[in-house]
Coordinates of C-alpha atoms in Angstrom, one line a residue:
M29 CA 79.9 66.4 92.4
D30 CA 79.5 67.6 96.0
T31 CA 82.6 69.9 95.5
I32 CA 81.0 71.4 92.4
K33 CA 77.7 72.0 94.2
R34 CA 79.4 73.7 97.1
F35 CA 81.4 75.9 94.7
A36 CA 78.2 76.8 92.8
S37 CA 76.5 77.8 96.1
Y38 CA 78.9 80.8 96.3
Y39 CA 77.2 82.3 93.2
K40 CA 73.8 82.7 94.9
P41 CA 74.5 86.2 96.4
Y42 CA 75.7 87.4 92.9
K43 CA 72.9 85.9 90.9
G44 CA 72.0 89.3 89.2
L45 CA 75.7 90.0 88.4
F46 CA 76.2 86.5 87.0
I47 CA 73.1 86.8 84.7
L48 CA 74.3 90.3 83.5
D49 CA 77.9 89.0 82.8
F50 CA 76.7 85.8 81.2
S51 CA 74.1 87.5 79.0
C52 CA 76.6 90.0 77.7
A53 CA 79.2 87.3 77.1
V54 CA 76.6 85.3 75.0
F55 CA 75.7 88.4 73.1
V56 CA 79.3 89.1 72.3
A57 CA 79.7 85.5 71.1
L58 CA 76.7 85.8 68.9
L59 CA 78.1 89.0 67.3
E60 CA 81.3 87.2 66.7
L61 CA 79.4 84.6 64.8
A62 CA 77.3 87.1 62.9
F63 CA 80.2 89.2 61.6
P64 CA 81.6 86.5 59.1
V65 CA 78.1 85.9 57.8
A66 CA 77.7 89.6 57.2
M67 CA 81.0 89.7 55.4
N68 CA 79.8 86.8 53.2
R69 CA 76.7 88.8 52.2
V70 CA 78.6 92.0 51.6
I71 CA 81.2 90.3 49.3
D72 CA 78.8 88.0 47.4
D73 CA 75.6 90.0 47.3
L74 CA 76.5 93.8 47.6
L75 CA 80.0 94.0 46.1
P76 CA 78.9 92.6 42.6
T77 CA 76.2 95.3 42.4
N78 CA 78.7 98.1 42.7
N79 CA 76.1 99.8 44.9
W80 CA 78.3 102.0 47.1
R81 CA 75.3 103.4 49.0
W82 CA 74.2 100.0 50.4
I83 CA 77.8 98.9 51.0
S84 CA 78.3 102.1 53.1
I85 CA 75.0 101.4 55.0
A86 CA 76.2 97.9 55.7
C87 CA 79.6 99.2 57.0
I88 CA 77.9 101.8 59.2
I89 CA 75.6 99.1 60.7
L90 CA 78.7 96.8 61.3
L91 CA 80.4 99.8 63.0
F92 CA 77.5 100.2 65.4
V93 CA 77.6 96.5 66.0
F94 CA 81.3 96.8 66.9
I95 CA 80.6 99.7 69.3
L96 CA 77.9 97.6 71.0
S97 CA 80.2 94.6 71.1
T98 CA 83.0 96.8 72.7
F99 CA 80.6 98.0 75.4
M100 CA 79.5 94.4 76.1
N101 CA 83.1 93.3 76.3
Y102 CA 83.7 96.0 78.9
V103 CA 80.7 94.7 80.9
V104 CA 82.0 91.1 80.7
T105 CA 85.6 92.1 81.7
Y106 CA 84.7 94.4 84.6
F107 CA 81.6 92.9 86.0
G108 CA 82.9 89.4 85.4
H109 CA 85.9 90.1 87.5
R110 CA 83.8 91.9 90.0
L111 CA 81.8 88.6 90.3
G112 CA 85.1 86.7 90.8
V113 CA 86.4 89.1 93.4
G114 CA 83.0 89.0 95.3
I115 CA 83.1 85.2 95.5
E116 CA 86.8 85.3 96.4
T117 CA 86.0 87.8 99.2
D118 CA 83.2 85.6 100.5
L119 CA 85.5 82.5 100.5
R120 CA 88.2 84.4 102.4
R121 CA 85.6 85.7 104.9
D122 CA 84.4 82.1 105.6
L123 CA 87.8 80.7 105.9
F124 CA 89.1 83.4 108.2
A125 CA 85.9 83.0 110.4
K126 CA 86.6 79.3 110.5
L127 CA 90.2 79.8 111.6
Q128 CA 89.0 82.1 114.4
R129 CA 86.9 79.2 115.8
Q130 CA 89.5 76.5 115.6
S131 CA 91.0 75.0 118.7
F132 CA 94.5 75.5 119.9
S133 CA 95.3 72.0 118.8
F134 CA 94.6 73.0 115.2
F135 CA 97.2 75.7 115.3
D136 CA 99.6 73.4 117.2
N137 CA 99.5 71.1 114.1
N138 CA 99.3 73.6 111.2
K139 CA 102.0 76.0 110.1
T140 CA 101.1 79.6 109.9
G141 CA 102.6 79.9 106.4
H142 CA 100.3 77.1 105.1
L143 CA 97.3 78.9 106.5
V144 CA 98.4 82.3 105.0
S145 CA 98.9 80.6 101.7
G146 CA 95.3 79.3 101.9
L147 CA 94.0 82.8 102.5
T148 CA 95.9 84.3 99.6
N149 CA 97.2 82.3 96.7
D150 CA 94.6 79.5 96.7
L151 CA 91.7 81.9 96.9
M152 CA 93.0 84.1 94.1
D153 CA 93.0 81.2 91.8
I154 CA 89.6 80.1 93.0
G155 CA 88.3 83.6 92.2
E156 CA 89.7 83.4 88.7
V157 CA 87.9 80.1 88.2
A158 CA 84.7 81.5 89.6
H159 CA 84.8 84.3 86.9
H160 CA 86.2 82.5 83.9
G161 CA 85.2 78.8 84.5
P162 CA 81.5 78.4 83.8
E163 CA 81.1 81.5 81.6
D164 CA 84.1 80.8 79.4
L165 CA 83.4 77.1 79.1
F166 CA 79.8 77.7 78.1
I167 CA 80.6 80.5 75.6
A168 CA 83.4 78.5 74.1
M169 CA 81.2 75.4 73.6
M170 CA 78.4 77.7 72.2
T171 CA 80.9 79.4 69.8
I172 CA 82.4 76.1 68.6
V173 CA 79.0 74.6 67.9
G174 CA 77.6 77.8 66.4
S175 CA 80.6 78.5 64.1
F176 CA 80.8 74.8 63.0
A177 CA 77.0 74.8 62.2
I178 CA 77.4 78.0 60.0
M179 CA 80.5 76.6 58.3
F180 CA 78.7 73.3 57.7
N181 CA 75.9 75.3 56.1
I182 CA 78.4 77.2 53.9
H183 CA 80.4 74.2 52.8
W184 CA 79.9 70.9 54.6
Q185 CA 82.9 69.1 53.0
L186 CA 85.4 71.7 54.2
A187 CA 83.7 71.8 57.6
L188 CA 84.2 68.0 58.0
I189 CA 87.9 68.3 57.1
L190 CA 88.1 71.0 59.9
A191 CA 86.3 68.8 62.4
V192 CA 88.9 66.0 62.1
A193 CA 91.5 67.9 64.1
I194 CA 89.1 68.7 67.0
P195 CA 89.3 65.3 68.8
I196 CA 93.1 65.5 68.7
I197 CA 93.1 68.9 70.3
I198 CA 90.7 67.9 73.0
F199 CA 92.7 64.7 73.7
V200 CA 95.9 66.7 74.1
S201 CA 94.2 69.3 76.4
L202 CA 92.7 66.6 78.7
F203 CA 96.0 64.6 78.8
Y204 CA 98.0 67.7 79.9
S205 CA 95.2 68.9 82.2
K206 CA 95.6 65.8 84.4
K207 CA 99.4 66.3 84.5
M208 CA 98.9 70.0 85.4
S209 CA 96.5 69.2 88.2
K210 CA 99.1 67.0 89.9
A211 CA 101.9 69.6 89.2
F212 CA 99.9 72.5 90.6
H213 CA 98.9 70.6 93.7
T214 CA 102.6 70.0 94.4
M215 CA 103.4 73.6 93.6
Y216 CA 100.8 74.8 96.2
E217 CA 102.3 72.6 98.8
K218 CA 105.7 74.2 98.1
I219 CA 104.2 77.7 98.2
A220 CA 102.8 76.9 101.7
G221 CA 106.2 75.6 102.8
Y222 CA 107.8 78.7 101.3
N223 CA 105.4 81.0 103.2
A224 CA 106.0 79.0 106.4
R225 CA 109.8 79.4 106.1
I226 CA 109.5 83.2 105.6
E227 CA 107.0 83.6 108.5
N228 CA 109.2 81.5 110.8
N229 CA 112.3 83.5 109.9
I230 CA 110.8 87.0 110.1
G231 CA 109.0 86.2 113.4
G232 CA 112.3 85.1 114.9
I233 CA 114.7 87.6 113.2
R234 CA 116.0 88.9 116.5
I235 CA 117.0 85.4 117.6
V236 CA 118.6 84.8 114.2
Q237 CA 120.7 87.9 114.4
S238 CA 121.5 87.6 118.1
F239 CA 122.9 84.1 117.4
T240 CA 124.5 85.2 114.1
K241 CA 122.7 82.5 112.2
E242 CA 121.9 84.6 109.1
E243 CA 123.9 82.3 106.8
H244 CA 122.2 79.2 108.3
E245 CA 118.8 80.7 107.6
I246 CA 119.9 81.7 104.1
N247 CA 120.9 78.2 103.4
L248 CA 117.7 76.8 104.8
F249 CA 115.8 79.3 102.6
K250 CA 117.9 78.2 99.5
G251 CA 116.6 74.7 99.9
T252 CA 113.0 75.8 100.3
N253 CA 113.3 78.3 97.5
A254 CA 114.9 75.7 95.2
G255 CA 112.1 73.2 95.9
F256 CA 109.5 75.9 95.1
R257 CA 111.4 76.8 91.9
I258 CA 111.5 73.2 90.7
A259 CA 107.8 72.7 91.4
K260 CA 106.9 75.8 89.5
L261 CA 109.2 74.9 86.6
V262 CA 107.6 71.4 86.3
A263 CA 104.2 72.9 86.3
Y264 CA 105.1 75.5 83.7
K265 CA 107.0 72.9 81.5
I266 CA 103.8 70.9 81.3
M267 CA 101.8 74.1 80.5
A268 CA 104.4 75.0 77.8
W269 CA 104.1 71.6 76.1
S270 CA 100.3 71.8 76.2
S271 CA 100.3 75.4 74.9
S272 CA 102.9 74.7 72.1
I273 CA 101.2 71.5 70.8
N274 CA 97.8 73.2 70.7
F275 CA 99.4 76.2 69.0
A276 CA 100.8 73.9 66.3
L277 CA 97.6 72.1 65.8
M278 CA 95.6 75.3 65.4
K279 CA 98.0 76.6 62.8
I280 CA 97.6 73.3 60.9
I281 CA 93.9 73.8 61.0
L282 CA 94.2 77.2 59.4
L283 CA 96.5 75.8 56.7
L284 CA 93.9 73.1 56.0
V285 CA 91.2 75.7 55.6
L286 CA 93.4 77.9 53.5
G287 CA 94.6 75.0 51.2
C288 CA 91.4 73.1 50.9
G289 CA 89.3 76.2 50.7
S290 CA 91.4 77.6 47.8
W291 CA 91.0 74.3 45.9
F292 CA 87.2 74.5 46.3
V293 CA 87.2 78.2 45.1
I294 CA 89.4 77.3 42.1
N295 CA 87.0 74.5 41.2
D296 CA 84.0 76.8 41.5
Q297 CA 82.6 74.8 44.5
M298 CA 82.8 77.8 46.8
T299 CA 82.4 81.6 46.3
Y300 CA 84.9 84.2 47.3
G301 CA 82.5 85.5 50.0
E302 CA 82.0 82.0 51.4
F303 CA 85.7 81.4 51.4
V304 CA 86.4 84.7 53.3
A305 CA 83.5 83.9 55.7
F306 CA 84.9 80.4 56.2
V307 CA 88.4 81.7 57.0
M308 CA 86.9 84.2 59.5
L309 CA 84.7 81.5 61.0
S310 CA 87.6 79.1 61.3
N311 CA 89.3 81.8 63.5
V312 CA 86.2 82.2 65.5
F313 CA 86.1 78.4 65.8
I314 CA 89.7 78.1 66.9
A315 CA 89.6 81.0 69.4
P316 CA 87.3 79.1 71.9
I317 CA 89.5 76.0 71.6
K318 CA 92.4 78.2 72.8
H319 CA 90.0 79.4 75.5
I320 CA 89.1 75.8 76.5
N321 CA 92.8 75.0 76.7
Q322 CA 93.4 78.0 79.0
I323 CA 90.4 77.0 81.1
L324 CA 91.7 73.4 81.4
E325 CA 95.0 75.0 82.6
L326 CA 93.2 77.2 85.1
L327 CA 90.7 74.6 86.4
P328 CA 93.3 72.3 88.0
K329 CA 94.8 75.2 90.0
G330 CA 91.4 76.4 91.1
Y331 CA 90.1 72.9 91.8
A332 CA 93.2 72.0 93.9
G333 CA 92.9 75.3 95.8
F334 CA 89.2 74.8 96.5
R335 CA 89.8 71.3 97.7
R336 CA 92.4 72.6 100.1
Y337 CA 90.0 75.3 101.1
L338 CA 87.2 72.8 101.9
E339 CA 89.6 70.6 103.9
V340 CA 90.1 73.5 106.4
L341 CA 86.4 74.7 106.1
D342 CA 85.2 71.1 106.9
M343 CA 87.5 70.6 109.8
E344 CA 85.4 70.9 112.9
P345 CA 87.0 72.5 116.0
S346 CA 88.0 69.8 118.5
I347 CA 86.5 72.1 121.2
K348 CA 83.0 73.5 120.6
D349 CA 79.7 74.3 122.4
K350 CA 77.4 71.5 123.3
E351 CA 73.9 71.7 121.8
D352 CA 72.4 72.7 125.1
A353 CA 75.3 74.7 126.4
I354 CA 74.5 77.3 129.1
E355 CA 75.3 81.0 128.7
V356 CA 76.4 82.6 132.0
A357 CA 76.5 86.3 132.5
H358 CA 78.6 86.2 135.6
V359 CA 80.4 83.7 137.9
R360 CA 81.7 84.0 141.4
G361 CA 84.8 82.0 140.6
D362 CA 84.7 78.9 142.7
I363 CA 86.9 76.4 140.7
A364 CA 87.2 72.7 141.4
F365 CA 89.3 70.0 139.6
K366 CA 88.0 66.5 140.2
N367 CA 90.3 63.6 139.1
V368 CA 91.4 65.5 136.0
S369 CA 93.8 63.8 133.5
F370 CA 94.9 65.2 130.2
D371 CA 97.2 64.2 127.3
Y372 CA 98.0 66.0 124.0
E373 CA 98.8 62.7 122.3
E374 CA 97.1 59.4 123.1
D375 CA 99.0 57.3 125.7
Q376 CA 101.3 60.3 126.6
P377 CA 99.8 61.7 129.8
V378 CA 100.6 65.3 130.7
L379 CA 98.4 65.5 133.8
E380 CA 97.1 62.6 135.9
D381 CA 94.4 62.5 138.5
I382 CA 94.6 66.2 139.5
S383 CA 92.1 67.3 142.2
F384 CA 91.9 70.6 144.1
R385 CA 89.6 73.5 144.8
V386 CA 89.9 77.3 144.8
R387 CA 87.1 79.1 146.5
A388 CA 85.8 82.3 145.0
G389 CA 88.1 85.3 145.7
E390 CA 91.0 83.1 146.8
T391 CA 94.5 83.1 145.4
L392 CA 96.1 79.8 144.3
A393 CA 99.8 79.5 143.4
L394 CA 101.1 76.7 141.1
V395 CA 104.8 76.1 141.4
G396 CA 107.2 73.4 140.3
P397 CA 109.9 72.6 137.7
S398 CA 109.4 73.6 134.1
G399 CA 107.5 71.1 132.0
G400 CA 105.6 69.8 135.0
G401 CA 102.2 70.7 133.6
K402 CA 101.3 74.1 135.3
T403 CA 100.5 76.0 132.2
T404 CA 98.6 73.1 130.7
L405 CA 96.6 72.8 133.8
C406 CA 95.5 76.5 133.5
S407 CA 94.7 76.1 129.8
L408 CA 92.1 73.5 130.7
I409 CA 90.0 76.0 132.7
P410 CA 89.0 78.2 129.7
R411 CA 88.8 75.0 127.5
F412 CA 91.7 75.9 125.3
Y413 CA 92.1 72.1 125.5
D414 CA 89.6 69.5 126.7
I415 CA 90.4 67.1 129.5
T416 CA 90.8 63.4 128.8
E417 CA 89.2 62.3 132.1
G418 CA 87.6 63.9 135.2
K419 CA 85.7 67.1 135.6
I420 CA 86.4 70.8 136.0
T421 CA 83.7 73.0 137.5
I422 CA 83.2 76.7 138.0
D423 CA 80.5 77.5 140.7
G424 CA 79.5 73.8 140.5
M425 CA 78.9 73.9 136.7
D426 CA 81.0 71.7 134.4
V427 CA 83.0 74.0 132.1
R428 CA 81.9 71.7 129.2
D429 CA 78.3 72.7 129.9
L430 CA 79.0 76.4 129.4
T431 CA 79.2 78.2 126.1
L432 CA 82.8 78.9 125.1
Q433 CA 82.1 82.6 124.7
S434 CA 80.5 83.1 128.1
L435 CA 83.1 80.9 129.8
R436 CA 86.1 82.7 128.3
S437 CA 84.6 86.1 129.0
Q438 CA 84.8 85.3 132.7
I439 CA 88.5 84.4 132.6
G440 CA 91.5 86.8 132.1
I441 CA 95.0 85.5 131.3
V442 CA 98.2 87.6 131.7
Q443 CA 101.3 85.7 130.4
Q444 CA 105.0 86.2 130.5
D445 CA 105.1 86.4 126.6
I446 CA 102.8 89.3 125.9
Y447 CA 101.2 89.6 122.5
L448 CA 100.4 93.1 121.4
F449 CA 98.8 93.9 118.0
D450 CA 100.4 96.3 115.6
G451 CA 98.6 99.6 116.2
T452 CA 98.4 102.2 119.0
I453 CA 98.5 101.8 122.8
R454 CA 94.8 102.8 122.8
D455 CA 93.9 100.0 120.4
N456 CA 95.7 97.4 122.5
I457 CA 94.2 98.4 125.8
M458 CA 90.7 98.8 124.4
Y459 CA 90.9 95.2 123.2
G460 CA 89.8 94.4 126.7
D461 CA 86.5 96.2 126.1
F462 CA 85.8 98.1 122.9
E463 CA 82.8 99.8 124.5
A464 CA 84.7 101.2 127.5
S465 CA 84.3 104.9 128.1
E466 CA 87.3 107.3 128.3
E467 CA 86.9 107.5 132.1
V468 CA 87.0 103.7 132.5
L469 CA 89.9 103.5 130.1
W470 CA 92.0 106.0 132.2
N471 CA 91.0 104.2 135.4
A472 CA 92.5 101.0 134.0
I473 CA 95.6 102.9 132.9
R474 CA 96.1 104.3 136.4
S475 CA 95.5 100.9 138.0
A476 CA 98.1 99.3 135.7
Q477 CA 100.6 102.1 136.6
L478 CA 100.8 103.2 133.0
E479 CA 99.7 106.8 133.3
E480 CA 103.3 108.2 133.7
L481 CA 104.5 106.5 130.5
I482 CA 101.5 107.6 128.4
E483 CA 101.8 111.2 129.5
S484 CA 105.5 111.2 128.7
L485 CA 104.8 110.2 125.1
P486 CA 104.2 113.0 122.5
E487 CA 101.3 111.2 121.0
G488 CA 100.0 109.6 124.2
L489 CA 97.5 106.8 123.8
D490 CA 97.8 107.2 120.0
T491 CA 101.5 106.2 120.0
M492 CA 102.2 103.4 117.5
I493 CA 103.9 100.5 119.2
G494 CA 105.1 98.4 116.1
E495 CA 104.6 94.8 115.4
R496 CA 104.1 92.8 118.7
G497 CA 105.0 96.0 120.6
V498 CA 108.6 96.0 119.4
K499 CA 109.0 99.7 120.4
L500 CA 108.2 99.1 124.0
S501 CA 110.2 97.5 126.9
G502 CA 109.1 94.3 128.5
G503 CA 107.7 96.1 131.5
Q504 CA 105.8 98.6 129.4
K505 CA 104.2 95.8 127.3
Q506 CA 103.3 94.0 130.6
R507 CA 101.5 97.1 131.9
I508 CA 99.5 97.5 128.7
S509 CA 98.4 93.8 129.0
I510 CA 97.4 94.5 132.6
A511 CA 95.4 97.6 131.7
R512 CA 93.7 95.6 129.0
M513 CA 92.8 93.0 131.6
F514 CA 91.4 95.7 134.0
L515 CA 89.0 96.7 131.1
K516 CA 87.9 93.1 130.6
D517 CA 87.3 92.8 134.4
P518 CA 87.1 89.0 134.6
A519 CA 85.9 87.1 137.7
I520 CA 88.8 84.6 137.3
L521 CA 92.4 85.7 136.7
I522 CA 95.3 83.5 135.6
L523 CA 98.8 84.9 135.9
D524 CA 101.3 82.8 134.0
E525 CA 104.8 83.7 135.2
A526 CA 103.8 87.3 134.4
T527 CA 106.9 88.9 136.0
S528 CA 109.6 86.3 135.6
A529 CA 111.3 88.0 132.7
L530 CA 111.5 91.4 134.3
D531 CA 114.2 93.1 136.4
T532 CA 113.7 93.5 140.1
K533 CA 112.6 97.2 140.0
T534 CA 110.2 96.7 137.1
E535 CA 108.9 93.5 138.7
R536 CA 108.0 95.3 141.9
A537 CA 106.0 97.9 139.9
I538 CA 104.3 95.2 137.9
Q539 CA 103.6 93.2 141.0
A540 CA 101.8 96.2 142.6
A541 CA 99.6 96.5 139.5
L542 CA 98.9 92.7 139.5
D543 CA 98.0 92.9 143.3
E544 CA 95.5 95.6 142.4
L545 CA 94.2 93.5 139.5
S546 CA 93.8 90.4 141.7
K547 CA 91.6 92.1 144.4
D548 CA 88.2 90.4 144.8
R549 CA 89.0 87.9 142.0
T550 CA 89.7 84.2 142.0
T551 CA 93.4 84.2 141.0
I552 CA 95.6 81.4 139.9
I553 CA 99.3 82.3 139.7
I554 CA 102.0 80.2 137.9
A555 CA 105.0 81.4 139.8
H556 CA 108.7 81.2 139.0
R557 CA 109.9 83.5 141.8
L558 CA 108.5 82.0 145.1
S559 CA 108.9 85.4 146.8
T560 CA 105.8 86.7 144.9
I561 CA 103.4 84.0 146.3
R562 CA 104.0 84.0 150.0
N563 CA 100.6 85.5 150.7
A564 CA 98.7 83.0 148.4
D565 CA 95.8 81.3 150.2
K566 CA 97.0 77.9 148.8
I567 CA 100.1 76.7 147.1
I568 CA 100.3 73.6 145.0
V569 CA 103.5 72.0 143.8
V570 CA 103.1 70.3 140.4
K571 CA 105.7 67.9 139.2
D572 CA 105.6 65.4 136.3
G573 CA 101.9 65.9 135.8
H574 CA 101.0 65.2 139.5
I575 CA 100.3 67.2 142.6
Q576 CA 103.2 66.6 144.9
E577 CA 102.0 68.8 147.8
E578 CA 99.6 71.6 148.7
G579 CA 99.0 74.0 151.5
S580 CA 99.9 77.5 152.7
H581 CA 103.4 78.9 152.5
E582 CA 104.1 78.3 156.2
A583 CA 102.7 74.7 156.2
L584 CA 104.8 73.7 153.1
V585 CA 107.9 75.2 154.6
A586 CA 107.4 73.3 157.8
G587 CA 106.9 70.1 155.8
E588 CA 110.4 70.5 154.2
G589 CA 109.2 68.8 151.0
D590 CA 109.5 69.8 147.3
Y591 CA 108.3 73.4 148.0
Y592 CA 110.9 73.8 150.7
Q593 CA 113.6 72.5 148.4
L594 CA 112.6 75.0 145.7
L595 CA 112.6 77.8 148.2
Q596 CA 116.0 76.9 149.4
T597 CA 117.4 76.8 145.9
Q598 CA 116.2 80.3 145.2
M599 CA 117.6 81.6 148.5
V600 CA 121.1 80.4 147.6

């Protein structure tokens, strides 16, 4: 019941449209009921009089009724679908907004393809239910009751014979509706897996081709595709049985009316006009039963989709603002970790008892073997994940006491794996600050040493870069990300192995841009090449989730510990 209430709440912004659509649909249904009655009167009352004038007038009136009905049908078809599209759009808006607020852990545990499926296939079916569900169900019931009442009034014995078949049709529809609900739920799961497989393959197509694993991927896709095919065939087989049995039952009903009605006419228990009207009304009576069957086929798909939709919509982000969270306009950047521990999964610690401090404006370098916890440690500062124990403060304020928006607006992250959006160079740089002036934009470009590249391009800043910046080199993408960060102008800067994948010449150019970016900011560098962090105010060696040693470059070299060993390895 709660699900139905929540579904009904999406009709509120479209109340006027719903009333218009519903009213016209009711009017069309009433005209459908009126036409057989009019035919009865024409055949039994006007035809025997041979009064062509009145018969012509009756036909002209019926013609205008048809024209009006046609117009009403247009309103129902167009504005009804407009209602469904509006609700579908609102559902998609709410779901997308919810996804934007989910924590990193949500995306760690959910496949992209499943989420894309929820935003497309599921919502299209929900939109169809929103349009056809309540309206068609009500009109169908009204038409069935209305046509049966008129038939009962014309000839109650024949009407009762017709009524015998109805419970059988309803039973068959409900029986197959339950089967279809399960089948379509399975089918949607397969669709999500299908989307995930395609997303995974296309996203990694360069790896696939570089390792010549096309046949392997094709075989994997065959399995996914076959599972999707079987799920669809099962669903459509159930639908076909339901449709075929109902089709047969409806033809039997028409034969009953034809046979029994003829007997009543022959025995003078029914007039020709009543017989024609009854045959026409039986068609009007059967049509909504077909409609109900279609609705019962559509509802399971829509209901399954809406339940999946609500599952995501009701999933609260694991990281969110406290009720009394503080909004800060600016921070100095004094960062302190106090006995911080963290684990992704319970009883599987990634960081344990981490304590250190970075004063405002200082540079801290984190070094150590891969998988030691350096990137995870930096992800805790902007609260991409929340700590399990301990405390992280900025300027003495616990990061959990600050609003996520104001906290993250103070932190800039430049990573090795740069993500650029499909669009122009301008679009990607302006992502740092959409309100930046042209002068500020070009200052950022010069600071990132990007001016020469842009001036060499025929379309300059308006050059399209392709999906994820595929048309650019690694160094060019890195410069764009640095320019973007200059526009953001954060108080705290995190550089996550930002130059480790670049050649020596490009690295020097990028390093110069990063040095410029780091001026007068608290900077945390995750370093792979130790030569880039000699001048850091403090260096911390992180290994197996613990701090092994910390100090200046000179002090750590003199200590001949883990840092010294790493340095010696790189000098070989």
